[in-house]
Coordinates of C-alpha atoms and ligand atoms in Angstrom, one line a residue:
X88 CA 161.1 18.7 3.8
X89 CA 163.5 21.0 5.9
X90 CA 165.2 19.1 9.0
X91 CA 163.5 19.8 12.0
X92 CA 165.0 21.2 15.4
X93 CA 164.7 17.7 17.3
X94 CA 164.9 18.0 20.9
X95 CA 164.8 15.6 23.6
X96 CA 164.5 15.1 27.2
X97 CA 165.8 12.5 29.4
X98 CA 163.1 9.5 29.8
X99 CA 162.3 9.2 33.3
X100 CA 162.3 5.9 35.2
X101 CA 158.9 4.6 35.2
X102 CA 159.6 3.1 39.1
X103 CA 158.0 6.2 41.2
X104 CA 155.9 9.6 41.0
X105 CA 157.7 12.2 39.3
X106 CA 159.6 15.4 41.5
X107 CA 161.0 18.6 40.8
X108 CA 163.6 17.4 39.1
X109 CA 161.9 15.7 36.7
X110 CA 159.4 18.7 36.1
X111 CA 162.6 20.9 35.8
X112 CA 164.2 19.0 32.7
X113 CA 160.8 19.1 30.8
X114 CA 160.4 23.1 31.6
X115 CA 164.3 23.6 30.4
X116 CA 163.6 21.5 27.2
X117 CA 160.5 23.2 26.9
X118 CA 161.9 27.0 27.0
X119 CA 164.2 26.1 24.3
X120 CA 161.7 24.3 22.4
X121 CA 159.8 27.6 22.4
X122 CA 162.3 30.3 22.3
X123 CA 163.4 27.9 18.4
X124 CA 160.0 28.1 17.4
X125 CA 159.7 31.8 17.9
X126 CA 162.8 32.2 15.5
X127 CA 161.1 30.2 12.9
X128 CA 162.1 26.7 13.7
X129 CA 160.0 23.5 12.8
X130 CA 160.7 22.0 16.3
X131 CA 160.0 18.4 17.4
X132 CA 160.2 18.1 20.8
X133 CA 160.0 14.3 22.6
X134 CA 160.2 13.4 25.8
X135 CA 158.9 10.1 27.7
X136 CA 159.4 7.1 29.8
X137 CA 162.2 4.4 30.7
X138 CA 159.5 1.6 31.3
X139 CA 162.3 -1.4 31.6
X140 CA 164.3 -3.0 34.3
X141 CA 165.0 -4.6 37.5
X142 CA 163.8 -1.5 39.6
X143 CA 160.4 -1.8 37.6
X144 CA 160.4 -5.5 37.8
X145 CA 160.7 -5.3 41.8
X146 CA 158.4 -1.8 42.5
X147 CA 155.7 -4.5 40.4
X148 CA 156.5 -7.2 43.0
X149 CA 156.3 -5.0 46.1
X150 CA 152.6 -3.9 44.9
X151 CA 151.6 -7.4 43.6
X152 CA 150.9 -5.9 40.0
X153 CA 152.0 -6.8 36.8
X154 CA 155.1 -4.5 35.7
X155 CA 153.0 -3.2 32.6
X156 CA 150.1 -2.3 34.6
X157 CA 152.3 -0.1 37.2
X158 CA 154.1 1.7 34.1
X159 CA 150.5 2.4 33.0
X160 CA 149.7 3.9 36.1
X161 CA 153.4 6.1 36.2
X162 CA 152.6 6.9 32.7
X163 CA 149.6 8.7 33.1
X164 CA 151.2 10.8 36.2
X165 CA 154.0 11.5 34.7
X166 CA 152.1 12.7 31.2
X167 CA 149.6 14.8 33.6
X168 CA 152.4 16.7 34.6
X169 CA 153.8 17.5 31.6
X170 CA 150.4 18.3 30.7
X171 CA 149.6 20.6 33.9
X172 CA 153.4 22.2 33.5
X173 CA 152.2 22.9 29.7
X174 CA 154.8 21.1 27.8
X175 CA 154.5 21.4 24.6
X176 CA 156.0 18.2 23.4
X177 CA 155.0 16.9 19.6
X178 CA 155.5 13.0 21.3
X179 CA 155.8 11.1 24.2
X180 CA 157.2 8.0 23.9
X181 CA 157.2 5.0 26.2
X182 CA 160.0 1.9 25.7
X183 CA 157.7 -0.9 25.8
X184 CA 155.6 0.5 22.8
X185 CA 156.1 -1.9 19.8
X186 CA 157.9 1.1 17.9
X187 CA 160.5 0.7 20.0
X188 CA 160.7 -2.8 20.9
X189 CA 161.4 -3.2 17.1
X190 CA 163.9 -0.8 16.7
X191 CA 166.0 -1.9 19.3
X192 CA 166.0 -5.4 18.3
X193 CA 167.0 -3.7 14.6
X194 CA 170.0 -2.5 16.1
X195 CA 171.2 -5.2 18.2
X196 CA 170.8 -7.7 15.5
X197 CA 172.4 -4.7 13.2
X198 CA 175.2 -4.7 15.6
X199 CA 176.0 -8.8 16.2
X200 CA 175.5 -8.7 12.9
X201 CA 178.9 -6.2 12.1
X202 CA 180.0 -8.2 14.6
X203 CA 180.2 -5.7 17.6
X204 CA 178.4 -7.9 20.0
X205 CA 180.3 -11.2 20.8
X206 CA 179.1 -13.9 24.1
X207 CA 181.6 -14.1 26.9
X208 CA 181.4 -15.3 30.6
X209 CA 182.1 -12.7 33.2
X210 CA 182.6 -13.3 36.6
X211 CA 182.4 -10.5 38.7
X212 CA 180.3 -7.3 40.8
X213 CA 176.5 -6.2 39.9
X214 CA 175.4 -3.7 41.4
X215 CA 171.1 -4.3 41.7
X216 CA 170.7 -0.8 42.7
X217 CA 172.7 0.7 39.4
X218 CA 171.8 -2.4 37.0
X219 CA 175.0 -2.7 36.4
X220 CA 178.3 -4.3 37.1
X221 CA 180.8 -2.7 38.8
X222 CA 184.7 -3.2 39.2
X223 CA 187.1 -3.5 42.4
X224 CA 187.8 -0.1 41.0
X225 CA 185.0 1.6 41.8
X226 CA 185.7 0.7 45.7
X227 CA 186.3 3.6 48.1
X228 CA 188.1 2.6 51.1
X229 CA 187.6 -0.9 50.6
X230 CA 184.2 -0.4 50.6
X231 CA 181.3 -0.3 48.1
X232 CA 179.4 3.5 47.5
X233 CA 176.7 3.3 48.4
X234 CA 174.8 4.4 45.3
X235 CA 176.1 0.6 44.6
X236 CA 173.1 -0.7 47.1
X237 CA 173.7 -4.2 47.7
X238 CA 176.3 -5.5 45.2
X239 CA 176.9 -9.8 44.8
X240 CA 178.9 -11.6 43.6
X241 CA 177.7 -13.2 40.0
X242 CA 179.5 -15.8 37.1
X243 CA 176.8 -15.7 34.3
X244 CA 177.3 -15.5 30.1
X245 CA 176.2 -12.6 29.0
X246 CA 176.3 -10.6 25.7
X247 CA 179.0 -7.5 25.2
X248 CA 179.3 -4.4 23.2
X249 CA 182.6 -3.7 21.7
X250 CA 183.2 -0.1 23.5
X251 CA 186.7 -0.3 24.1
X252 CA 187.7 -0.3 19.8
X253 CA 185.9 3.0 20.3
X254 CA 187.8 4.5 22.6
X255 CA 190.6 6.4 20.4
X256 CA 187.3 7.8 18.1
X257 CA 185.3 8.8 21.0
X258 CA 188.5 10.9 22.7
X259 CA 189.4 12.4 19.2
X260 CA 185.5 13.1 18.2
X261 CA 184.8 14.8 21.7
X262 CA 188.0 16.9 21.8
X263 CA 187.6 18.1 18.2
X264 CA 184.2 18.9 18.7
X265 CA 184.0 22.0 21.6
X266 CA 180.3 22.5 21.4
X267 CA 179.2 19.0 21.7
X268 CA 178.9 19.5 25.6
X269 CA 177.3 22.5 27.1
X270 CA 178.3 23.6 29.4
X271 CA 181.8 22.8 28.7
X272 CA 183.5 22.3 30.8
X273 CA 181.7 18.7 31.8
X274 CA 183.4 17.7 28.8
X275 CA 186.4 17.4 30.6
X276 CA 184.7 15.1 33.4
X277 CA 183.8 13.0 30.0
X278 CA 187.6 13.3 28.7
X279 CA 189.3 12.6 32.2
X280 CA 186.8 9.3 32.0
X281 CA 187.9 8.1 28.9
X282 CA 191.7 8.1 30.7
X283 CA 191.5 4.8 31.6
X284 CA 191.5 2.2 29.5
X285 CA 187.3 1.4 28.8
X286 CA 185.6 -2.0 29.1
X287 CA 183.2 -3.4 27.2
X288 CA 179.7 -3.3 27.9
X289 CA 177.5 -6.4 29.1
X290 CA 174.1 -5.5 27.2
X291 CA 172.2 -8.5 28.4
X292 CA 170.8 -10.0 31.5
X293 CA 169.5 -13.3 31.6
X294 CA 166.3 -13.6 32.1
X295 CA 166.1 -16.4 35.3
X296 CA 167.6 -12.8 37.2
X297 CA 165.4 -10.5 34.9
X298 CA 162.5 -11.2 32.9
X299 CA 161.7 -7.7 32.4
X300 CA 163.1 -6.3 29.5
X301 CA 163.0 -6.2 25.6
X302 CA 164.5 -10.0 24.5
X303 CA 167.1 -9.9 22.3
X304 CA 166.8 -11.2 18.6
X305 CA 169.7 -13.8 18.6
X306 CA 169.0 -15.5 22.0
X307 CA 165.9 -15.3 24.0
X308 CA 166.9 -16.5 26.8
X309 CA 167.8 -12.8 27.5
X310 CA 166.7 -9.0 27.5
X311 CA 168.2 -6.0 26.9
X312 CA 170.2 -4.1 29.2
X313 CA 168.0 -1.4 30.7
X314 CA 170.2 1.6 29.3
X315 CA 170.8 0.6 26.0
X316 CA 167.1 0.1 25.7
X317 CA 166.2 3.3 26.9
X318 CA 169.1 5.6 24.5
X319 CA 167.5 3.9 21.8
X320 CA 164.3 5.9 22.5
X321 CA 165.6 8.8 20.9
X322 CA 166.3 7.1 17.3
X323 CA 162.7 5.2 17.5
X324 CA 161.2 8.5 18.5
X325 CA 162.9 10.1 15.6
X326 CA 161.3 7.3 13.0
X327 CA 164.4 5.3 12.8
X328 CA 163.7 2.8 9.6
X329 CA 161.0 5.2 8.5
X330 CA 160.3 8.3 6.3
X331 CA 160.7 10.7 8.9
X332 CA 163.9 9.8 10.5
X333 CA 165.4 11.8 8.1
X334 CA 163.7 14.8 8.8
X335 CA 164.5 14.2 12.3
X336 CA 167.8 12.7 12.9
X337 CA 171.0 13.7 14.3
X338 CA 168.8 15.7 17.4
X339 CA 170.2 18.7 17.8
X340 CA 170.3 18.4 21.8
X341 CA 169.9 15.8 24.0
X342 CA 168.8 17.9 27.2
X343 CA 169.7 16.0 30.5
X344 CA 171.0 15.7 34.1
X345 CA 174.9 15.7 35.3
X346 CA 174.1 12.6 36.5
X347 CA 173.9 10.9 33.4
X348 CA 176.1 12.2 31.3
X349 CA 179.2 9.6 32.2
X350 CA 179.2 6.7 30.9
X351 CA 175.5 6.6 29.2
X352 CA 175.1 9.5 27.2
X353 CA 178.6 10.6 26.8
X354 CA 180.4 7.2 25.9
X355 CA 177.9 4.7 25.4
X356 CA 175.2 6.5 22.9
X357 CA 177.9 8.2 20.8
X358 CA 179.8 4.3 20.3
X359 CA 176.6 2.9 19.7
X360 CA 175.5 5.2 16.7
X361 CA 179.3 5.4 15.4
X362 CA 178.8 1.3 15.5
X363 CA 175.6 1.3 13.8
X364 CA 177.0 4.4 10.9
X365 CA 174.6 6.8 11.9
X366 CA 175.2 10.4 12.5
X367 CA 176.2 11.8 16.3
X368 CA 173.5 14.5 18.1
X369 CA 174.7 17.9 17.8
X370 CA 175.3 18.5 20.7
X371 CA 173.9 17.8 24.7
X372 CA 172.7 20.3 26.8
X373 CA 173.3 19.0 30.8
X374 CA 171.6 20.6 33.8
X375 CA 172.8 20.2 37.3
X376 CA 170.3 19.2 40.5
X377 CA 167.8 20.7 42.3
X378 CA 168.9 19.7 46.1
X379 CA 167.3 19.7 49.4
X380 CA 169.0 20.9 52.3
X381 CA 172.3 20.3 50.1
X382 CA 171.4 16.3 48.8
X383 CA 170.3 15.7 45.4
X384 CA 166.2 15.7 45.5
X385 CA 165.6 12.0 44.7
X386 CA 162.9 9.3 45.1
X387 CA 165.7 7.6 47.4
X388 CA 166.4 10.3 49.6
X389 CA 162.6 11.0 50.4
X390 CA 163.6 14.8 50.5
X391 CA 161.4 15.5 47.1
X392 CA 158.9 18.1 46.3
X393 CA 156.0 17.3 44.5
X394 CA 155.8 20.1 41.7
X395 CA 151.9 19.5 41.6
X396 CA 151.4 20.9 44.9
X397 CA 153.2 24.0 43.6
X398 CA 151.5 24.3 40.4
X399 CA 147.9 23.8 42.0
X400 CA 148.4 26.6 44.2
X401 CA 150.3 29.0 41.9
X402 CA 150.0 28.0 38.2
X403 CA 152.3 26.2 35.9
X404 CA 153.4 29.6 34.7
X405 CA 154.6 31.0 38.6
X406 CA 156.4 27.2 38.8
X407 CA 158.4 27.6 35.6
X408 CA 159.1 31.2 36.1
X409 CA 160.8 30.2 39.4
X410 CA 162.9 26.8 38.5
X411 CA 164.0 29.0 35.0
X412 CA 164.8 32.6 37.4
X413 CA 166.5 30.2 40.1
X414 CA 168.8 27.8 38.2
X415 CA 171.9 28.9 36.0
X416 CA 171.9 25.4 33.6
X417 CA 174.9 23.8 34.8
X418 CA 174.5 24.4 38.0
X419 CA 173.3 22.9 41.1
X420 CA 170.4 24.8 42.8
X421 CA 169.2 24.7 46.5
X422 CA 164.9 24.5 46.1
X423 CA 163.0 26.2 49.3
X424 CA 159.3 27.0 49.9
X425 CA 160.2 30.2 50.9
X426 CA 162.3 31.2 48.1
X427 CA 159.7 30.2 45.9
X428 CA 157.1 32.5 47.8
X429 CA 159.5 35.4 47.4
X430 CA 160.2 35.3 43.7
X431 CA 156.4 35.0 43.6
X432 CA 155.6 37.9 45.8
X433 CA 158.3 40.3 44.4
X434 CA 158.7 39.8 40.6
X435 CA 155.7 38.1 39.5
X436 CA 152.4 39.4 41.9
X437 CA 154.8 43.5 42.1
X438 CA 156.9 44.1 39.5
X439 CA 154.7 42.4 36.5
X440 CA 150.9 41.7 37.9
X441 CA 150.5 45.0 39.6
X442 CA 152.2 46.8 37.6
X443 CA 149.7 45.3 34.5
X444 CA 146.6 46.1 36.8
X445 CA 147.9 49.8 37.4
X446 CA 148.2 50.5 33.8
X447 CA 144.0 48.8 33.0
X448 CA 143.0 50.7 35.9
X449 CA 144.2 54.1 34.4
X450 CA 143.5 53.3 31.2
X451 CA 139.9 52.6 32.4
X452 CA 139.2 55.7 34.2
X453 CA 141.4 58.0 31.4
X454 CA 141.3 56.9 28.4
X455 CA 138.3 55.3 27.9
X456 CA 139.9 51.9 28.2
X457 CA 142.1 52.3 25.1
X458 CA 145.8 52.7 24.8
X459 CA 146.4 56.3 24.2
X460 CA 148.8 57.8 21.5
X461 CA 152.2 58.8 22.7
X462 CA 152.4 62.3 21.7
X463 CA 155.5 63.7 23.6
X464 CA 158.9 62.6 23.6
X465 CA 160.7 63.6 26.6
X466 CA 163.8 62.7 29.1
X467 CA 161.4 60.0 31.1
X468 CA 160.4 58.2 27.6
X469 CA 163.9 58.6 26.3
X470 CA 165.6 57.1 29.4
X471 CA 162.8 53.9 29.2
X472 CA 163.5 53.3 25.5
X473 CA 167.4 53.5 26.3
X474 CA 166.5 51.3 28.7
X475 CA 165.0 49.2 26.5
X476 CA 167.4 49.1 24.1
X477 CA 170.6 47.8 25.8
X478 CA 167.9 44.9 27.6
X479 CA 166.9 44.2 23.7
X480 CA 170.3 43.8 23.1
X481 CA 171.2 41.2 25.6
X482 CA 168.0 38.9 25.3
X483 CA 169.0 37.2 22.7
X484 CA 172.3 36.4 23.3
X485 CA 171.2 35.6 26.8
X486 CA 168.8 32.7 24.8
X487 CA 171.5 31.6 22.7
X488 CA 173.7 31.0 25.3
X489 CA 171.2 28.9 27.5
X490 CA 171.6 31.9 30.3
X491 CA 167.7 32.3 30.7
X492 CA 168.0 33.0 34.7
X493 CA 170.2 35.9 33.7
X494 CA 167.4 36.6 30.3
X495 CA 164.5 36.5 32.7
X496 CA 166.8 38.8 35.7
X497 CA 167.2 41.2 32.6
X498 CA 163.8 41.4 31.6
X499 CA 162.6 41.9 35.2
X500 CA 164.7 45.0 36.2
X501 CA 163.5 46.7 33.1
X502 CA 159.8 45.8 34.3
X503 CA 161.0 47.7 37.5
X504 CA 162.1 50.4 35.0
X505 CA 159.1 50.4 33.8
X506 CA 157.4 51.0 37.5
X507 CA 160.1 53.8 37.8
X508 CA 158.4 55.4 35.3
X509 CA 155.4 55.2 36.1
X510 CA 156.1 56.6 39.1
X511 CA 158.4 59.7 37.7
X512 CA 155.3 60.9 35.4
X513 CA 152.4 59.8 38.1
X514 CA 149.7 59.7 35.4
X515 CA 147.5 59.7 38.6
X516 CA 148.9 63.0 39.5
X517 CA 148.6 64.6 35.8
X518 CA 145.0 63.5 35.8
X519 CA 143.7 65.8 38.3
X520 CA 144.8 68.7 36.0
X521 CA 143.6 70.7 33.4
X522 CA 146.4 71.8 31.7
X523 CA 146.8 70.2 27.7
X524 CA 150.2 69.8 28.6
X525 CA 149.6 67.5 31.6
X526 CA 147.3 65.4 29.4
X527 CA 150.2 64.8 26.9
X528 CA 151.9 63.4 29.3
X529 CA 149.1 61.8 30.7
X530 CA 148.1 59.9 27.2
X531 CA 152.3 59.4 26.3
X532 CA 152.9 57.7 30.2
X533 CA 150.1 55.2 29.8
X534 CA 151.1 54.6 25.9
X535 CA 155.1 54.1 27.1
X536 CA 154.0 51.5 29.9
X537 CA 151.5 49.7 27.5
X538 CA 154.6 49.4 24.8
X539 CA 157.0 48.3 27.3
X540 CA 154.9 46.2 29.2
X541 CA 154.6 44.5 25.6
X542 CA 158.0 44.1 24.7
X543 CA 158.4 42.6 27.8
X544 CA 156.6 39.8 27.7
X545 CA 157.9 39.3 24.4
X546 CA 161.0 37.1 26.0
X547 CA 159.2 35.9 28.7
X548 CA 156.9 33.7 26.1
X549 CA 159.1 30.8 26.3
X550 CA 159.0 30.8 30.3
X551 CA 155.6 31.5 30.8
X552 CA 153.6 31.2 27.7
X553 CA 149.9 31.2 29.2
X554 CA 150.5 34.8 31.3
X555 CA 152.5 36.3 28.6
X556 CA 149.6 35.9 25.9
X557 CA 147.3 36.6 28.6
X558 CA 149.2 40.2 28.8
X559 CA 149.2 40.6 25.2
X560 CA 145.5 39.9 24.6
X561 CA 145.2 42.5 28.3
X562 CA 146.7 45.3 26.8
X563 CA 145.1 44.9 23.2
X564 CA 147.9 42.9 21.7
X565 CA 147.8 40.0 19.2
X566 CA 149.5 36.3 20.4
X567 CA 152.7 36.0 19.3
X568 CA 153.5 33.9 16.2
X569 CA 157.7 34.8 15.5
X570 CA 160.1 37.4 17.2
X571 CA 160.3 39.2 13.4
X572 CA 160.4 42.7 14.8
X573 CA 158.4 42.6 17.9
X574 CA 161.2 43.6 20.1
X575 CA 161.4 47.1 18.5
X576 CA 159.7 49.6 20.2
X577 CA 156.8 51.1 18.3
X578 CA 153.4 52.3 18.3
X579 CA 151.1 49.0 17.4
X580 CA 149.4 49.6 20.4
X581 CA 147.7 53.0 19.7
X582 CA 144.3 52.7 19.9
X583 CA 143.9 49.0 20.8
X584 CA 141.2 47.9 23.4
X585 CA 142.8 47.4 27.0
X586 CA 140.7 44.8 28.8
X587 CA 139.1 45.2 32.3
X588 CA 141.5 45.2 35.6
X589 CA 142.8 41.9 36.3
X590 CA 144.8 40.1 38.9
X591 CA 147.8 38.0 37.1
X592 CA 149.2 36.5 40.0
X593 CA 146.3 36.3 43.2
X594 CA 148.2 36.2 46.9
X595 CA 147.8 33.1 47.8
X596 CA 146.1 32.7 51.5
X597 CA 148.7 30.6 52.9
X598 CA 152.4 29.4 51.2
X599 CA 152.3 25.8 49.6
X600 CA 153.1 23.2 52.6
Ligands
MSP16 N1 165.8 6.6 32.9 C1 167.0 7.3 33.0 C2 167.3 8.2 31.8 C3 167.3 7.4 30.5 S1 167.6 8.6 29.2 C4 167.9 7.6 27.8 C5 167.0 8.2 34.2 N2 165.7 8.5 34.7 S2 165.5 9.4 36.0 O1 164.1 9.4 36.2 O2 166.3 9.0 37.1 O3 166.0 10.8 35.7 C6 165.4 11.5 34.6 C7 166.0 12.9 34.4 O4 165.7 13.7 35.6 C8 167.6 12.8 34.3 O5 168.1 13.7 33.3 C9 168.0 13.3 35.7 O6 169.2 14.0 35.7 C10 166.9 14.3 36.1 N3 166.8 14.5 37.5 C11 166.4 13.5 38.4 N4 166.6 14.1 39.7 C12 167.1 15.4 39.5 C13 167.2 16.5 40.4 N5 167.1 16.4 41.7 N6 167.4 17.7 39.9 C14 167.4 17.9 38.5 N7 167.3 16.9 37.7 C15 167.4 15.6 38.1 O7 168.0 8.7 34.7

């Protein structure tokens, strides 16, 4: 069997309700998921949970319930989103299944066993808030960060990961390889990290401090570090020790947040598969944040949104439209109600829904509710397919290059191209004459808007796959299976059924609150 395009998504921590931030990742991996499949890719798409760990272990406490039983809860939120956002992920998988408590006991006891995990005692800094331990180092001023939380003062044997023998490899592997990190430039922040000298990592906690975790195979009398439980995920999702990881394995892109690129992703993952002799991913794809008045949205900061709210009163398609339109991947992007009701207003209720209902109406009362042949060919039509041409040409590029804010502000002023046009040859003008002539142009305006209108929506599948289909099956069009020549204007159209007015994108009576 053919490798398939494996994509993942960061697993979210199962210790709270998910945010925008979390729905944005799953609608980024999600576009990309689609766009591969509309060039012909056999894609498998996994995203999940991060069920381990101290902040588990004390949200269970607070709420006097068993740490299983308030992951099962989280997990059924957070899969209702992804199913109310329309995710279309092939598998959702959660780290205390027993498909991945066994593989990650594989690979620590693959790893002690090449010797890469040796016993040590440390004396030193955790942080409870990070899971980690932290260094004098990481002191600013004399003082802890807070994103430290508390931090005491611990002497306790613990387990370690040989990172440092990496380090030379991991410098040498990231430099040689430019497209590992996209955007690109965050893989100097990964580079100017691997500067000093690293340490190794402690991949164990006992269990008197945590009992929460996946016990490792050569001492139980500990668990698993919470992180290198949950990068595991991505091997046990791909069928690591089975058939299928080789149809799965390397993924071709981890997709995830700035946030956790340095250390986890970028230095630990890569050393742990080079330690266990499996392949590297291809590469990682790594948003920046949606903040709130200028602070990352977090469940710690209170300041989150909860995308439900949005959806329920505008549609999973209006949501993903908006985070995809607003933020350039990379970037940070600032979220607000208002902008939100904009975007909505302007691009998707004018420039796409009305323009939709103008063109059924017409076709309604002129053409007997069928899409009309295009019988002239004059400078109006000629300027649209220009038009049309140099977006064609950018689209895909655009998609290959992750740019979809700039894809979807491309495909949105040729909609309002379109609306030019329509309002240049005023088929609501020519109707009121008698004149052949007039008719011509009557029958080729509605035929141009109906062809455009379709090639439109071509690229906006990915964002918004319910309303794009629903547009294609409006204006007489089949659902879209590839991309194998539907972005060339032609005439499929002529003669299909257009279906009866319809509102896309109803004005909602009062803005989400
Ligand atoms: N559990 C770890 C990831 C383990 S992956 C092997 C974790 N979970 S998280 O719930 O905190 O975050 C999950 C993803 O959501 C991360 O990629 C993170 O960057 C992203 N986001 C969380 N808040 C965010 C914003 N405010 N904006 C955009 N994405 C951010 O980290």
């Amino acid at each position: 069997m053919a490798k398939k395009f494996y994509i993942t998504t960061a697993i979210d921590y199962a210790n709270g309700s998910p945010h925008l931030g979390h729905a944005y990742e799953k609608v980024l991996t999600d576009v990309l998921a689609r766009y591969r499949r509309l060039q012909g890719d056999e894609v498998h798409f996994v995203t999940g949970l991060d069920e381990h760990g101290q902040k588990v272990q004390m949200s269970a406490r607070k709420a006097g319930l068993e740490p299983q039983a308030i992951c099962d809860q989280v997990a059924v939120e957070f899969q209702g989103l992804c199913q109310r956002l329309e995710i279309s992920n092939d598998d959702y998988i959660r780290t205390t299944e027993a498909r991945h408590k066994k593989v990650v006991q594989s690979v620590l006891q693959d790893l002690y066993d090449r010797g890469e995990i040796y016993k040590a005692e440390y004396a030193g800094f955790y942080s409870q808030r990070q899971e980690q331990f932290v260094t004098e180092k990481e002191k600013v001023d004399g003082e802890w960060p807070e994103i430290y939380g508390e931090v005491e003062e611990v002497i306790e044997t613990n387990y370690f990961f040989k990172l440092a023998q990496h380090q030379d490899w991991l410098v040498d592997t990231i430099e040689n390889n430019e497209a590992f990190i996209y955007p690109r430039f965050r893989s100097a922040d990964v580079l100017q990290f691997l500067k000093e000298p690293l340490n190794d990592l402690c991949i164990s906690r006992p269990r008197e401090r945590l009992q929460w975790g996946i016990e490792l195979p050569f001492d139980s009398e500990y668990v698993t570090y919470v992180w290198f439980d949950a990068l595991v995920n991505y091997i046990t999702a791909a069928g690591y020790g089975t058939d299928a990881y080789a149809d799965h394995w390397p993924a071709d892109f981890h997709v995830i947040g700035k946030d956790i690129l340095v250390p986890p992703h970028a230095v630990y993952w890569p050393i742990m598969l080079h330690a266990l002799g499996l392949e590297l991913p291809r590469h990682f794809l790594v948003h920046g944040w949606w903040l709130s008045s200028g602070a990352k949205m977090s469940k710690s900061t209170g300041a989150v949104v909860n995308p439900l709210d949005l959806i329920e009163q505008h549609g999973a398609d209006a949501f993903r439209y908006f985070v995809t339109r607003e933020m350039n991947v990379g970037q940070d992007s600032e979220f607000s109600l208002e902008r939100f009701t904009a975007r909505y207003n302007s691009d998707l209720a004018n420039d796409l829904g009305n323009l939709l209902s103008r063109l059924l109406n017409m076709g309604g009362r002129y053409t007997e509710g069928r899409v009309p042949a295009a019988t002239i060919d004059e400078a109006p039509e000629q300027e649209l397919k220009q038009l049309w041409e140099s977006t064609a040409k950018e689209l895909i590029p655009l998609y290959d290059g992750f740019q979809y804010h700039r894809a979807l502000e491309t495909i949105f002023s040729f909609l309002s191209g379109i609306n030019r046009y329509a309002e240049t040859r005023a088929p609501w003008k020519l109707a009121k004459s008698e004149d052949p002539a007039d008719r011509a142009a009557l029958e080729t305006s509605l035929a141009c808007m109906a062809e455009a209108l379709r090639l439109s929506v071509v690229l906006l599948t990915p964002v918004m796959p319910t309303i794009s289909e629903k547009v294609r099956a409006l204006i007489g069009d089949e659902a879209l299976t590839g991309l194998d020549g539907q972005l060339d204007w032609g005439d499929r159209l002529e003669g299909k059924t257009l279906g009866e007015k319809t509102i896309l994108f109803p004005r909602p009576e009062r803005s989400a609150g």
